[in-house]
CSV table of C-alpha atoms in Angstrom, one decimal:
chain,number,residue,atom,x,y,z
A,14,MET,CA,8.9,-12.2,-23.7
A,15,SER,CA,11.5,-14.8,-23.1
A,16,SER,CA,10.5,-18.7,-22.4
A,17,PRO,CA,7.7,-18.6,-20.5
A,18,HIS,CA,8.7,-22.0,-18.5
A,19,ALA,CA,12.1,-21.4,-17.3
A,20,PHE,CA,15.4,-19.0,-16.4
A,21,PRO,CA,18.4,-19.8,-18.2
A,22,GLU,CA,21.0,-22.1,-17.3
A,23,ILE,CA,23.3,-20.9,-14.6
A,24,ASP,CA,25.5,-21.8,-12.2
A,25,ASP,CA,24.4,-19.8,-9.7
A,26,HIS,CA,23.6,-21.9,-5.9
A,27,GLY,CA,24.0,-18.8,-3.7
A,28,LEU,CA,21.9,-17.6,-1.2
A,29,LEU,CA,17.7,-16.8,-2.9
A,30,ARG,CA,15.5,-14.6,-1.1
A,31,PHE,CA,12.3,-14.5,-2.5
A,32,LEU,CA,8.7,-12.8,-2.1
A,33,THR,CA,5.4,-14.6,-2.7
A,34,CYS,CA,2.6,-11.6,-3.0
A,35,GLY,CA,-0.8,-11.8,-4.7
A,36,SER,CA,-4.5,-11.1,-3.7
A,37,VAL,CA,-6.3,-12.8,-0.5
A,38,ASP,CA,-7.1,-16.1,-0.5
A,39,ASP,CA,-4.9,-17.0,-3.6
A,40,GLY,CA,-2.8,-19.3,-1.3
A,41,LYS,CA,0.7,-17.9,-0.5
A,42,SER,CA,0.9,-18.8,3.4
A,43,THR,CA,-0.3,-22.5,1.9
A,44,LEU,CA,2.4,-22.3,-0.7
A,45,ILE,CA,5.1,-21.1,1.8
A,46,GLY,CA,3.5,-23.8,4.5
A,47,ARG,CA,4.1,-26.7,1.3
A,48,LEU,CA,7.3,-25.7,0.2
A,49,LEU,CA,8.7,-26.4,4.2
A,50,HIS,CA,6.7,-29.5,4.4
A,51,ASP,CA,8.0,-31.1,1.7
A,52,THR,CA,11.5,-30.0,1.5
A,53,ARG,CA,11.5,-31.6,4.8
A,54,ALA,CA,12.0,-28.0,6.8
A,55,ILE,CA,9.2,-28.7,9.3
A,56,LEU,CA,10.4,-30.5,12.5
A,57,ALA,CA,8.2,-32.9,13.7
A,58,ASP,CA,6.9,-31.4,16.9
A,59,THR,CA,5.7,-28.4,15.0
A,60,LEU,CA,4.2,-30.9,11.9
A,61,GLU,CA,2.0,-32.4,15.2
A,62,THR,CA,1.2,-28.8,16.5
A,63,LEU,CA,-0.2,-27.9,12.9
A,64,ALA,CA,-2.2,-31.6,12.9
A,65,ALA,CA,-3.7,-30.7,16.5
A,66,THR,CA,-4.3,-27.6,15.3
A,67,SER,CA,-6.5,-28.4,11.9
A,68,ARG,CA,-8.0,-30.9,14.0
A,69,ARG,CA,-9.2,-29.1,16.4
A,70,ARG,CA,-10.8,-26.7,13.2
A,71,GLY,CA,-12.5,-29.5,12.2
A,72,LEU,CA,-9.9,-30.2,9.0
A,73,ASP,CA,-9.1,-33.5,7.6
A,74,GLY,CA,-5.9,-32.4,6.7
A,75,VAL,CA,-3.0,-30.3,8.1
A,76,ASP,CA,-3.3,-26.9,7.3
A,77,LEU,CA,-0.1,-25.8,6.7
A,78,SER,CA,-0.7,-21.8,6.0
A,79,LEU,CA,-0.8,-21.8,10.1
A,80,LEU,CA,3.0,-22.1,9.4
A,81,THR,CA,3.3,-18.3,8.5
A,82,ASP,CA,0.4,-17.1,9.7
A,83,GLY,CA,2.0,-15.8,13.4
A,84,LEU,CA,-0.4,-13.3,14.6
A,85,ALA,CA,-3.6,-14.0,16.4
A,86,ALA,CA,-5.8,-12.1,14.1
A,87,GLU,CA,-3.8,-13.8,11.3
A,88,ARG,CA,-5.4,-17.1,12.0
A,89,GLU,CA,-8.7,-15.8,13.1
A,90,GLN,CA,-9.0,-13.8,10.2
A,91,GLY,CA,-7.6,-16.6,7.7
A,92,ILE,CA,-5.6,-13.9,5.9
A,93,THR,CA,-1.8,-12.5,6.2
A,94,ILE,CA,-1.0,-9.3,8.0
A,95,ASP,CA,3.0,-8.9,8.5
A,96,VAL,CA,5.2,-10.0,6.4
A,97,ALA,CA,6.4,-13.5,7.7
A,98,TYR,CA,9.6,-14.6,6.8
A,99,ARG,CA,11.0,-18.5,6.8
A,100,TYR,CA,13.9,-20.4,5.9
A,101,PHE,CA,14.7,-23.5,4.3
A,102,THR,CA,17.3,-25.4,2.2
A,103,THR,CA,17.0,-28.1,-0.5
A,104,GLY,CA,20.6,-29.1,0.0
A,105,THR,CA,21.7,-27.3,-3.5
A,106,ARG,CA,20.8,-24.2,-2.0
A,107,LYS,CA,19.4,-22.2,0.5
A,108,TYR,CA,16.4,-20.0,0.9
A,109,ILE,CA,14.8,-17.2,2.6
A,110,ILE,CA,11.1,-16.6,2.3
A,111,ALA,CA,9.0,-13.7,2.5
A,112,ASP,CA,5.4,-13.9,2.9
A,113,ALA,CA,3.4,-10.4,2.0
A,114,PRO,CA,0.0,-9.2,2.7
A,115,GLY,CA,-2.4,-9.2,-0.3
A,116,HIS,CA,-4.3,-6.7,1.4
A,117,GLU,CA,-4.5,-3.2,-0.6
A,118,GLN,CA,-4.2,-1.3,3.1
A,119,TYR,CA,-0.7,-3.5,4.0
A,120,THR,CA,0.7,-2.2,0.8
A,121,ARG,CA,3.6,-0.5,2.7
A,122,ASN,CA,4.2,-4.3,4.2
A,123,MET,CA,5.1,-5.8,0.8
A,124,VAL,CA,7.4,-2.9,0.2
A,125,THR,CA,9.3,-3.5,2.9
A,126,ALA,CA,9.3,-6.9,1.9
A,127,ALA,CA,10.4,-6.4,-1.8
A,128,SER,CA,13.2,-4.1,-0.7
A,129,ASN,CA,15.6,-7.4,-0.4
A,130,ALA,CA,14.1,-9.7,-2.9
A,131,ASP,CA,16.1,-11.5,-5.7
A,132,LEU,CA,12.8,-13.3,-7.0
A,133,ALA,CA,9.1,-12.4,-6.6
A,134,ILE,CA,6.6,-15.4,-6.8
A,135,ILE,CA,2.9,-13.9,-7.8
A,136,LEU,CA,0.3,-16.3,-6.8
A,137,ILE,CA,-2.9,-16.7,-9.4
A,138,ASP,CA,-6.1,-18.5,-8.0
A,139,ALA,CA,-7.0,-20.3,-11.5
A,140,ARG,CA,-10.8,-19.8,-10.5
A,141,ARG,CA,-10.7,-16.0,-10.8
A,142,GLY,CA,-7.7,-15.0,-13.2
A,143,VAL,CA,-5.6,-11.8,-13.5
A,144,GLN,CA,-6.9,-9.6,-10.6
A,145,THR,CA,-6.2,-6.0,-9.4
A,146,GLN,CA,-4.6,-7.3,-6.8
A,147,THR,CA,-2.2,-9.0,-8.8
A,148,ARG,CA,-1.3,-6.5,-11.2
A,149,ARG,CA,-0.9,-3.8,-8.2
A,150,HIS,CA,1.9,-6.5,-6.7
A,151,ALA,CA,3.4,-7.0,-10.3
A,152,TYR,CA,3.8,-3.3,-10.6
A,153,LEU,CA,5.0,-3.1,-7.5
A,154,ALA,CA,7.7,-6.1,-7.9
A,155,HIS,CA,8.5,-4.4,-11.3
A,156,LEU,CA,9.0,-0.9,-9.8
A,157,LEU,CA,11.1,-2.2,-6.8
A,158,GLY,CA,13.4,-3.9,-9.6
A,159,ILE,CA,13.0,-7.6,-8.5
A,160,PRO,CA,15.0,-9.0,-11.6
A,161,ASN,CA,13.2,-12.7,-11.8
A,162,LEU,CA,9.3,-13.0,-11.6
A,163,VAL,CA,7.4,-16.5,-11.3
A,164,VAL,CA,4.0,-16.6,-11.8
A,165,ALA,CA,2.5,-19.3,-10.1
A,166,VAL,CA,-1.2,-20.7,-11.0
A,167,ASN,CA,-2.4,-21.9,-7.8
A,168,LYS,CA,-5.6,-24.2,-7.2
A,169,MET,CA,-5.6,-26.1,-10.3
A,170,ASP,CA,-7.3,-29.3,-8.5
A,171,LEU,CA,-10.5,-26.8,-8.1
A,172,VAL,CA,-10.7,-26.1,-12.6
A,173,ASP,CA,-10.2,-29.8,-12.9
A,174,HIS,CA,-6.5,-29.3,-14.0
A,175,ASP,CA,-7.8,-27.6,-17.1
A,176,ALA,CA,-4.9,-27.0,-19.6
A,177,GLU,CA,-7.0,-23.9,-21.5
A,178,VAL,CA,-7.4,-22.3,-17.8
A,179,PHE,CA,-3.8,-22.1,-17.7
A,180,ALA,CA,-3.3,-20.7,-21.0
A,181,ARG,CA,-5.7,-18.2,-20.4
A,182,ILE,CA,-4.3,-16.9,-17.3
A,183,ARG,CA,-0.8,-16.5,-18.7
A,184,ARG,CA,-1.9,-14.6,-22.0
A,185,ASP,CA,-3.8,-12.2,-19.7
A,186,PHE,CA,-0.8,-11.6,-17.4
A,187,LEU,CA,1.7,-11.6,-20.4
A,188,ASP,CA,-0.7,-8.5,-22.4
A,189,PHE,CA,-0.6,-6.5,-18.8
A,190,ALA,CA,3.0,-7.4,-18.4
A,191,ALA,CA,3.6,-5.9,-21.8
A,192,TRP,CA,1.9,-2.8,-21.7
A,193,LEU,CA,4.2,-2.3,-18.4
A,194,GLY,CA,7.5,-3.3,-19.6
A,195,ILE,CA,8.1,-6.7,-17.3
A,196,GLU,CA,10.4,-9.4,-19.3
A,197,GLY,CA,11.1,-12.7,-18.6
A,198,ALA,CA,8.2,-14.3,-16.5
A,199,CYS,CA,8.2,-17.5,-16.1
A,200,PHE,CA,4.8,-19.8,-15.4
A,201,VAL,CA,4.0,-23.0,-13.2
A,202,PRO,CA,0.6,-24.8,-12.5
A,203,ILE,CA,0.3,-25.9,-9.2
A,204,SER,CA,-1.9,-27.4,-6.4
A,205,ALA,CA,0.1,-26.0,-3.3
A,206,LEU,CA,-2.8,-27.4,-1.1
A,207,HIS,CA,-1.9,-31.2,-2.6
A,208,GLY,CA,1.8,-29.9,-3.5
A,209,ASP,CA,1.6,-30.7,-7.4
A,210,ASN,CA,4.2,-29.3,-9.2
A,211,VAL,CA,5.5,-27.5,-5.9
A,212,VAL,CA,8.3,-30.0,-4.9
A,213,GLU,CA,7.0,-33.1,-6.6
A,214,ARG,CA,5.5,-32.9,-10.0
A,215,GLY,CA,2.5,-34.8,-8.9
A,216,ALA,CA,0.0,-37.1,-11.3
A,217,HIS,CA,-2.6,-34.4,-12.0
A,218,LEU,CA,-0.9,-31.7,-14.5
A,219,ASP,CA,0.6,-34.1,-16.9
A,220,TRP,CA,0.2,-31.7,-19.5
A,221,TYR,CA,2.2,-29.4,-18.3
A,222,ARG,CA,6.2,-30.6,-19.4
A,223,GLY,CA,8.3,-27.4,-17.8
A,224,PRO,CA,10.2,-27.5,-14.7
A,225,THR,CA,8.2,-27.6,-11.1
A,226,LEU,CA,8.0,-24.6,-9.0
A,227,VAL,CA,11.4,-25.3,-6.8
A,228,GLU,CA,13.3,-26.7,-10.0
A,229,LEU,CA,12.5,-22.5,-11.2
A,230,LEU,CA,14.0,-21.6,-7.7
A,231,GLU,CA,16.5,-23.6,-8.4
A,232,ARG,CA,17.7,-22.1,-11.4
A,233,ALA,CA,17.1,-18.8,-10.8
A,234,PRO,CA,20.0,-16.2,-10.6
A,235,SER,CA,21.0,-15.1,-6.8
A,236,ALA,CA,21.8,-11.5,-6.0
A,237,GLN,CA,25.4,-12.1,-6.3
A,238,GLY,CA,25.1,-13.0,-9.7
A,239,THR,CA,23.1,-9.6,-10.6
A,240,ARG,CA,24.4,-6.8,-8.3
A,241,PRO,CA,26.5,-4.1,-9.6
A,242,ASP,CA,30.0,-4.2,-10.3
A,243,VAL,CA,30.9,-0.6,-8.8
A,244,PHE,CA,32.1,-0.6,-5.4
A,245,ARG,CA,30.5,1.2,-3.1
A,246,PHE,CA,31.2,1.0,0.6
A,247,PRO,CA,29.5,3.3,3.4
A,248,VAL,CA,31.3,4.1,6.5
A,249,GLN,CA,29.3,2.7,9.4
A,250,TYR,CA,31.7,3.3,12.0
A,251,VAL,CA,35.4,4.4,12.6
A,252,CYS,CA,37.5,2.2,14.7
A,253,ARG,CA,40.1,4.1,16.9
A,254,PRO,CA,41.0,1.5,20.0
A,255,ARG,CA,44.2,3.7,21.2
A,256,ASP,CA,45.4,1.5,23.4
A,257,SER,CA,48.6,2.8,24.8
A,258,ALA,CA,49.5,-0.9,25.9
A,259,ASP,CA,49.7,-2.4,22.9
A,260,PRO,CA,51.7,-0.4,19.9
A,261,ALA,CA,50.2,-1.5,16.8
A,262,LEU,CA,46.8,-0.4,18.2
A,263,HIS,CA,48.1,3.4,19.3
A,264,ASP,CA,47.4,4.7,15.6
A,265,TYR,CA,45.0,2.2,14.7
A,266,ARG,CA,42.5,4.1,12.3
A,267,GLY,CA,39.6,1.6,10.9
A,268,TYR,CA,36.7,2.3,8.8
A,269,MET,CA,33.9,-0.2,9.5
A,270,GLY,CA,31.3,-1.1,7.3
A,271,ARG,CA,29.9,-3.3,4.4
A,272,VAL,CA,30.6,-3.8,0.7
A,273,GLU,CA,27.5,-3.2,-0.8
A,274,SER,CA,28.5,-3.8,-4.3
A,275,GLY,CA,31.6,-4.7,-6.7
A,276,ALA,CA,35.0,-5.7,-4.7
A,277,ILE,CA,38.2,-4.0,-2.9
A,278,ALA,CA,41.3,-5.6,-2.4
A,279,VAL,CA,44.6,-4.8,-1.1
A,280,GLY,CA,46.7,-1.8,-2.9
A,281,ASP,CA,43.5,-0.8,-4.5
A,282,ALA,CA,42.7,3.3,-4.6
A,283,VAL,CA,39.6,4.6,-3.1
A,284,MET,CA,38.3,8.0,-2.7
A,285,ALA,CA,36.3,9.3,0.3
A,286,LEU,CA,33.2,11.3,-0.5
A,287,PRO,CA,32.2,13.6,-0.3
A,288,SER,CA,35.5,15.2,0.5
A,289,GLY,CA,36.8,13.7,-2.7
A,290,ARG,CA,40.6,13.0,-1.0
A,291,THR,CA,42.1,9.4,-2.0
A,292,SER,CA,44.3,6.7,-0.9
A,293,ARG,CA,45.0,2.9,-0.5
A,294,VAL,CA,44.2,0.1,0.7
A,295,ARG,CA,46.8,-0.9,3.4
A,296,ASP,CA,44.7,-3.9,4.7
A,297,ILE,CA,40.7,-5.7,4.7
A,298,GLN,CA,40.1,-7.2,8.3
A,299,ILE,CA,37.5,-9.1,9.2
A,300,GLY,CA,37.0,-9.8,12.8
A,301,GLY,CA,41.1,-8.7,13.4
A,302,VAL,CA,42.4,-11.1,10.9
A,303,GLY,CA,43.8,-9.6,7.4
A,304,GLN,CA,42.3,-10.1,4.2
A,305,PRO,CA,43.3,-10.1,0.7
A,306,GLU,CA,40.1,-8.9,-0.6
A,307,ALA,CA,36.4,-8.3,0.6
A,308,GLY,CA,33.1,-8.7,-1.9
A,309,PRO,CA,29.5,-8.1,-1.9
A,310,GLU,CA,28.0,-8.3,1.3
A,311,GLN,CA,31.0,-8.8,3.5
A,312,SER,CA,31.1,-6.5,6.4
A,313,VAL,CA,35.2,-5.6,6.8
A,314,THR,CA,37.3,-3.1,8.5
A,315,LEU,CA,39.1,-0.9,5.9
A,316,LEU,CA,43.0,0.2,6.6
A,317,LEU,CA,44.0,2.9,4.2
A,318,GLU,CA,48.1,4.3,3.8
A,319,ASP,CA,46.7,7.9,4.7
A,320,ALA,CA,45.1,9.3,7.8
A,321,LEU,CA,42.1,10.4,6.0
A,322,ASP,CA,39.7,12.6,7.5
A,323,ILE,CA,36.8,9.8,7.3
A,324,SER,CA,33.2,9.5,9.5
A,325,ARG,CA,30.4,8.2,9.5
A,326,GLY,CA,28.0,8.6,6.4
A,327,ASP,CA,30.9,9.0,4.4
A,328,LEU,CA,31.6,6.8,1.1
A,329,LEU,CA,34.2,4.7,-0.1
A,330,VAL,CA,34.5,4.2,-4.0
A,331,ARG,CA,37.0,3.7,-7.0
A,332,PRO,CA,38.0,7.1,-8.3
A,333,ASP,CA,37.4,6.2,-11.9
A,334,ARG,CA,33.9,5.4,-10.7
A,335,ALA,CA,32.9,8.0,-7.8
A,336,PRO,CA,28.9,8.7,-8.5
A,337,ALA,CA,28.4,12.8,-8.7
A,338,PRO,CA,27.3,14.4,-5.8
A,339,ARG,CA,23.3,15.5,-6.0
A,340,ARG,CA,21.1,18.1,-3.9
A,341,GLU,CA,18.1,17.2,-5.6
A,342,LEU,CA,16.6,14.1,-6.1
A,343,GLU,CA,13.6,12.5,-8.4
A,344,ALA,CA,12.2,9.6,-7.2
A,345,HIS,CA,9.5,6.9,-6.5
A,346,LEU,CA,8.5,7.3,-2.7
A,347,CYS,CA,5.8,4.9,-0.8
A,348,TRP,CA,4.4,6.5,1.8
A,349,LEU,CA,4.6,4.2,5.2
A,350,ALA,CA,3.3,6.3,8.2
A,351,GLU,CA,-0.9,7.4,9.1
A,352,ARG,CA,0.2,10.8,9.3
A,353,PRO,CA,-0.1,12.6,5.5
A,354,LEU,CA,3.2,13.7,3.7
A,355,SER,CA,3.6,17.3,3.9
A,356,ALA,CA,5.3,19.8,1.4
A,357,SER,CA,5.7,22.2,3.9
A,358,ARG,CA,7.5,19.8,6.8
A,359,HIS,CA,11.2,18.9,6.8
A,360,TYR,CA,12.2,15.4,7.1
A,361,LEU,CA,15.3,13.7,7.8
A,362,LEU,CA,17.0,11.8,4.3
A,363,ARG,CA,18.8,8.6,5.1
A,364,HIS,CA,20.9,7.5,2.5
A,365,THR,CA,23.4,4.0,3.8
A,366,THR,CA,24.7,5.7,6.3
A,367,ARG,CA,24.4,9.5,5.9
A,368,GLU,CA,21.3,11.8,7.1
A,369,VAL,CA,20.7,14.8,5.9
A,370,ARG,CA,17.7,17.1,6.3
A,371,ALA,CA,15.1,16.9,3.0
A,372,ARG,CA,12.1,19.0,2.2
A,373,VAL,CA,9.5,17.9,-1.0
A,374,ALA,CA,10.1,20.2,-3.9
A,375,ALA,CA,7.3,19.2,-5.8
A,376,ILE,CA,5.2,15.8,-6.1
A,377,GLU,CA,4.8,15.4,-9.8
A,378,HIS,CA,2.1,12.6,-9.7
A,379,ARG,CA,0.8,9.9,-7.5
A,380,ILE,CA,0.3,6.6,-9.0
A,381,ASP,CA,-3.4,5.1,-8.6
A,382,LEU,CA,-2.5,1.2,-8.2
A,383,ASN,CA,-5.9,0.0,-8.6
A,384,ALA,CA,-5.9,2.2,-12.5
A,385,LEU,CA,-2.3,2.0,-12.9
A,386,THR,CA,-2.8,5.5,-14.0
A,387,HIS,CA,-1.0,8.8,-13.0
A,388,GLN,CA,-3.1,11.4,-10.6
A,389,PRO,CA,-2.6,15.0,-9.4
A,390,ALA,CA,-1.5,15.0,-5.8
A,391,THR,CA,-0.7,17.7,-2.9
A,392,GLU,CA,0.0,15.2,0.0
A,393,LEU,CA,0.4,11.4,0.2
A,394,GLY,CA,-1.9,9.5,2.5
A,395,MET,CA,-0.4,5.8,3.6
A,396,ASN,CA,0.3,3.4,1.4
A,397,ASP,CA,0.4,6.1,-1.6
A,398,ILE,CA,3.1,5.7,-4.3
A,399,ALA,CA,4.3,8.9,-6.2
A,400,ARG,CA,7.1,10.4,-7.9
A,401,LEU,CA,8.5,13.5,-6.2
A,402,ARG,CA,11.1,15.8,-6.2
A,403,LEU,CA,13.5,16.4,-3.1
A,404,ARG,CA,15.5,19.1,-2.0
A,405,LEU,CA,18.8,18.7,0.4
A,406,ALA,CA,20.3,20.5,2.8
A,407,GLN,CA,23.6,18.7,2.1
A,408,PRO,CA,24.8,16.8,-1.1
A,409,ILE,CA,24.6,12.7,-1.2
A,410,HIS,CA,26.0,10.2,-3.7
A,411,PRO,CA,23.8,8.3,-5.0
A,412,ASP,CA,23.3,5.8,-7.9
A,413,PRO,CA,20.3,5.3,-9.7
A,414,TYR,CA,18.1,2.4,-8.1
A,415,ALA,CA,17.7,0.7,-11.2
A,416,SER,CA,21.6,0.2,-11.7
A,417,ASN,CA,22.4,0.0,-7.7
A,418,ARG,CA,19.6,-1.2,-5.2
A,419,ALA,CA,22.0,-0.3,-1.9
A,420,THR,CA,22.7,2.9,-2.7
A,421,GLY,CA,19.8,4.1,-5.1
A,422,ALA,CA,17.3,3.8,-2.0
A,423,PHE,CA,16.7,5.9,0.8
A,424,VAL,CA,14.1,5.9,4.1
A,425,LEU,CA,12.4,9.1,4.9
A,426,ILE,CA,12.3,9.7,8.9
A,427,ASP,CA,9.9,12.1,11.1
A,428,GLU,CA,12.6,14.6,12.9
A,429,SER,CA,9.6,14.8,15.6
A,430,THR,CA,8.8,11.3,16.4
A,431,ASN,CA,12.3,9.7,14.8
A,432,ASP,CA,9.4,6.9,12.7
A,433,THR,CA,10.6,6.1,9.6
A,434,VAL,CA,7.5,7.3,7.1
A,435,GLY,CA,8.9,6.8,3.2
A,436,ALA,CA,11.0,4.7,1.4
A,437,GLY,CA,12.0,5.8,-1.6
A,438,MET,CA,14.0,5.0,-5.0
A,439,ILE,CA,15.8,7.3,-7.0
A,440,LEU,CA,15.5,7.4,-10.4
């Protein structure tokens, strides 16, 4: 394992998307409220509303968890049910926070929040130590390819700020992480309620010499720094204005979409999949203005030198780095629907912008997230995660999820209801 205290020093101030997760009542919502409060991201009128609500509940201070628990049921029960997103900046970089539910029955919500996260903060209650749900969320974070992990031991004020409690929890988590294959986790003791080691260091944890939580977030690499360099451009729309009054638009053919990974420049060779035909980039436009190049997460229009037959669902790649076509997939799947997955039914599989019909060839095993073992299964219920094989009616061109999260993921759609019923990661 790498250093327990900090990420390596890097010069990366890009947007950081991070997730907070852990067991019920570990203090996830309070932590996010503390981050927003201590970085001065809360408007004065919002803070006054929170203070008034807290006073009505008989609390001496402001209940910062109310900032993220927006549903009536969440405030009544004091738990997180839906994923809440919040935004803040420290002046050095910008952040998007996803507050994931801790209850097992909301596993699918946690999977949704984790799908775009660059970092996961796993909270552990210092009084309880590593719990089943702690291991569950750590496993899911690892399965979903979140590259950075911070273990925040919260509520240190309730164990008299004892350094040995922190050390014991760290040892327990490292034993589990080694078994799972998680590397590079960072650890920090905090009190979200009082703010110790969250943004400010505080006076009660002077035995801890490592960085505060915000200092760890400042150093963490963003997706920009870890994104694969292979060029992948799923075509979302073919723009053909055919404006007879404007000769420049009469033969205009632009392929619109988002650069999911890699980069492209004017003059570069590209291949269209599944046809395999090649051309070169004549122009790259953003809002009708030409650009010399485009990088990850930029939505652009590509104009090619040749009028290729390309439509929505096609994939533009570099000819020398093209993924192989596949009509059978090995994948991990999280089942999101109340109606169980059935091997006898057909589903629509959406991979980037392409949709094909699919059916389950075999469920190899279901993952028991409580015991962290593999169990035989013939169907999947809501929140189940399994390894399975899918057969497709037409080929797609995926990458393994471990090397490219954008083109290694897919969703399953129920043909009869058009509901999204499964989220998958290609092996």
